[in-house]
PDB file of C-alpha atoms in Angstrom:
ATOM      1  CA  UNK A   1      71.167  57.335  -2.265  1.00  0.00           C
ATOM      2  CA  UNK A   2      70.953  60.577  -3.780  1.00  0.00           C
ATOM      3  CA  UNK A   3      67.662  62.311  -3.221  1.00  0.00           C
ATOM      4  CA  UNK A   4      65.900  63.155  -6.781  1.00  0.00           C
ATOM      5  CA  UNK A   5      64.479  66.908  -7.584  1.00  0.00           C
ATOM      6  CA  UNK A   6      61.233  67.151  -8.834  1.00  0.00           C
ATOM      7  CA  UNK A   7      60.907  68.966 -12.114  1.00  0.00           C
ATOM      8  CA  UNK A   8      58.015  70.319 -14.242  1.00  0.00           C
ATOM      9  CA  UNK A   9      59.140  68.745 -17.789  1.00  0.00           C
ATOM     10  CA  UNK A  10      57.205  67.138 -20.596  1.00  0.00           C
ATOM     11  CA  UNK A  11      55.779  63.699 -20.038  1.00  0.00           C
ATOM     12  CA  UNK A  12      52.926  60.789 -21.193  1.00  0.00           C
ATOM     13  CA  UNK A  13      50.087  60.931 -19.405  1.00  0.00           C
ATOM     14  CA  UNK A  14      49.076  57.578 -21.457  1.00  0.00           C
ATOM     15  CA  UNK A  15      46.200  59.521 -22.970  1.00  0.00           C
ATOM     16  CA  UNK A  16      46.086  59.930 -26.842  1.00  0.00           C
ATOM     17  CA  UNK A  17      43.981  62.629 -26.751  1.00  0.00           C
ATOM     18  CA  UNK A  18      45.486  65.130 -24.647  1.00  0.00           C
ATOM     19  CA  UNK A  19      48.290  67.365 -25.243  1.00  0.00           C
ATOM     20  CA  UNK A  20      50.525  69.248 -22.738  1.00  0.00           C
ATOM     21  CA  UNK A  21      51.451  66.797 -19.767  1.00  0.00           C
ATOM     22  CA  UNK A  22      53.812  67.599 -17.181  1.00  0.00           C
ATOM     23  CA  UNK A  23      55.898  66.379 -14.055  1.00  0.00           C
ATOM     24  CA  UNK A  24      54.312  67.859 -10.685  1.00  0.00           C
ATOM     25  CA  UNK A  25      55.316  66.086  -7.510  1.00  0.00           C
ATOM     26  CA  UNK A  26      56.299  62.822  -8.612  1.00  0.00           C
ATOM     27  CA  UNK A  27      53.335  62.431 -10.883  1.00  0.00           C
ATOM     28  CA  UNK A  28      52.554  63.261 -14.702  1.00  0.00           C
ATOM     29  CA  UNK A  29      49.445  65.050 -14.568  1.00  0.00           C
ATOM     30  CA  UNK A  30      46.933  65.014 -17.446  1.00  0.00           C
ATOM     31  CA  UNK A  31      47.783  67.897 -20.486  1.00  0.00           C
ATOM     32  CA  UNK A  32      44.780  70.322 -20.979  1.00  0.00           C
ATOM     33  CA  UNK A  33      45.286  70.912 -24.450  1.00  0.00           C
ATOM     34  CA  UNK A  34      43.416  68.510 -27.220  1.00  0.00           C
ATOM     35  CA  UNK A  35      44.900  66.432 -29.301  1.00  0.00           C
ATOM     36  CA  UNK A  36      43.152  67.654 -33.196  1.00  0.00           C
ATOM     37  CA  UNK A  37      41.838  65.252 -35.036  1.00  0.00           C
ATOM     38  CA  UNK A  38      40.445  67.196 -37.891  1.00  0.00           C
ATOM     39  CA  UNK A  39      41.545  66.031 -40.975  1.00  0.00           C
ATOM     40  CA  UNK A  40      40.230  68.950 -43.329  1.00  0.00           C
ATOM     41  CA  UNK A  41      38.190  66.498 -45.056  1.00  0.00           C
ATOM     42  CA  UNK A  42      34.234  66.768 -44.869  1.00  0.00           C
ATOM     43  CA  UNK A  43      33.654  63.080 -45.943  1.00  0.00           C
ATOM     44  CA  UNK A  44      35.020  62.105 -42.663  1.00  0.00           C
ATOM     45  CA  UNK A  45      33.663  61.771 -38.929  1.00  0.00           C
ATOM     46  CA  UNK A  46      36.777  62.753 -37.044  1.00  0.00           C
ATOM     47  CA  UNK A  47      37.240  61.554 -33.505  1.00  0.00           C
ATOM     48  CA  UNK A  48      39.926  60.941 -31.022  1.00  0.00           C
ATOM     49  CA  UNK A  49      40.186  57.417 -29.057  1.00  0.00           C
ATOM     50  CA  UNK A  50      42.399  57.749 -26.048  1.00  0.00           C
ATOM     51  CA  UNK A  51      44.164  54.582 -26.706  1.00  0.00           C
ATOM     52  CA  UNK A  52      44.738  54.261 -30.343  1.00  0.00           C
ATOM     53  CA  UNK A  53      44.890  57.839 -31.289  1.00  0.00           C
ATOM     54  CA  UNK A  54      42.665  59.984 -34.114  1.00  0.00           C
ATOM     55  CA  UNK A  55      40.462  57.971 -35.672  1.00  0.00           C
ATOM     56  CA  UNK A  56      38.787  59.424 -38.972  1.00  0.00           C
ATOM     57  CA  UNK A  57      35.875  57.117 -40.251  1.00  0.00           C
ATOM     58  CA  UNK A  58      34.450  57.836 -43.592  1.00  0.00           C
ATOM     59  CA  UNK A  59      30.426  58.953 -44.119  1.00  0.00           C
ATOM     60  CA  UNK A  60      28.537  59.304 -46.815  1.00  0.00           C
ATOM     61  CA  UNK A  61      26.900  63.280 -45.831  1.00  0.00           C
ATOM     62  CA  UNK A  62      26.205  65.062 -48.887  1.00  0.00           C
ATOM     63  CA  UNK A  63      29.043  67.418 -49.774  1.00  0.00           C
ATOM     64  CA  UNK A  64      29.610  70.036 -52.365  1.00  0.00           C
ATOM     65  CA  UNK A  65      32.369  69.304 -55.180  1.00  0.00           C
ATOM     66  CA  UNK A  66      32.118  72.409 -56.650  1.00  0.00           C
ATOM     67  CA  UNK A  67      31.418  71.401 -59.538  1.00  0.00           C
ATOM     68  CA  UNK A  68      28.253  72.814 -61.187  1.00  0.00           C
ATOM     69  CA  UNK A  69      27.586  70.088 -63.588  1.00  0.00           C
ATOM     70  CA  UNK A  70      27.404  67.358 -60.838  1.00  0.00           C
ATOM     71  CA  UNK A  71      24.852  66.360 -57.916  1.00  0.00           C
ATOM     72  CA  UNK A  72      24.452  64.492 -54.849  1.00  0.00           C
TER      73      UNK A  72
END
């Protein structure tokens, strides 16, 4: 059996929400970075679920249209 180098490349850590894992010592340890879930779009709640992914729920804040003739 050959033995097997360890290396320090790109893996899964299995979390959605985090960005950035790598190999250290046989393991993949957890990215630092965050996964963003902003969608640009202010009639949304934007969250991140580690399984599933971004997740971006609709509300009902008030919001401006930018249009002068309308309210609310």
């Amino acid at each position: 059996m050959y033995p097997v180098a360890a290396n320090d490349s790109a893996c899964d850590d299995g979390d959605a929400c985090t960005t950035g894992s790598v190999c250290q010592s046989g393991n993949c340890i957890r990215g630092t970075g965050q996964t963003s879930c902003d969608d640009g779009n202010p009639c949304t709640d934007d969250s991140c679920d580690t399984t599933l992914g971004c997740k971006n729920q609709n509300n009902t804040s008030a919001c401006d249209d930018g249009n002068p003739c309308t309210s609310n």
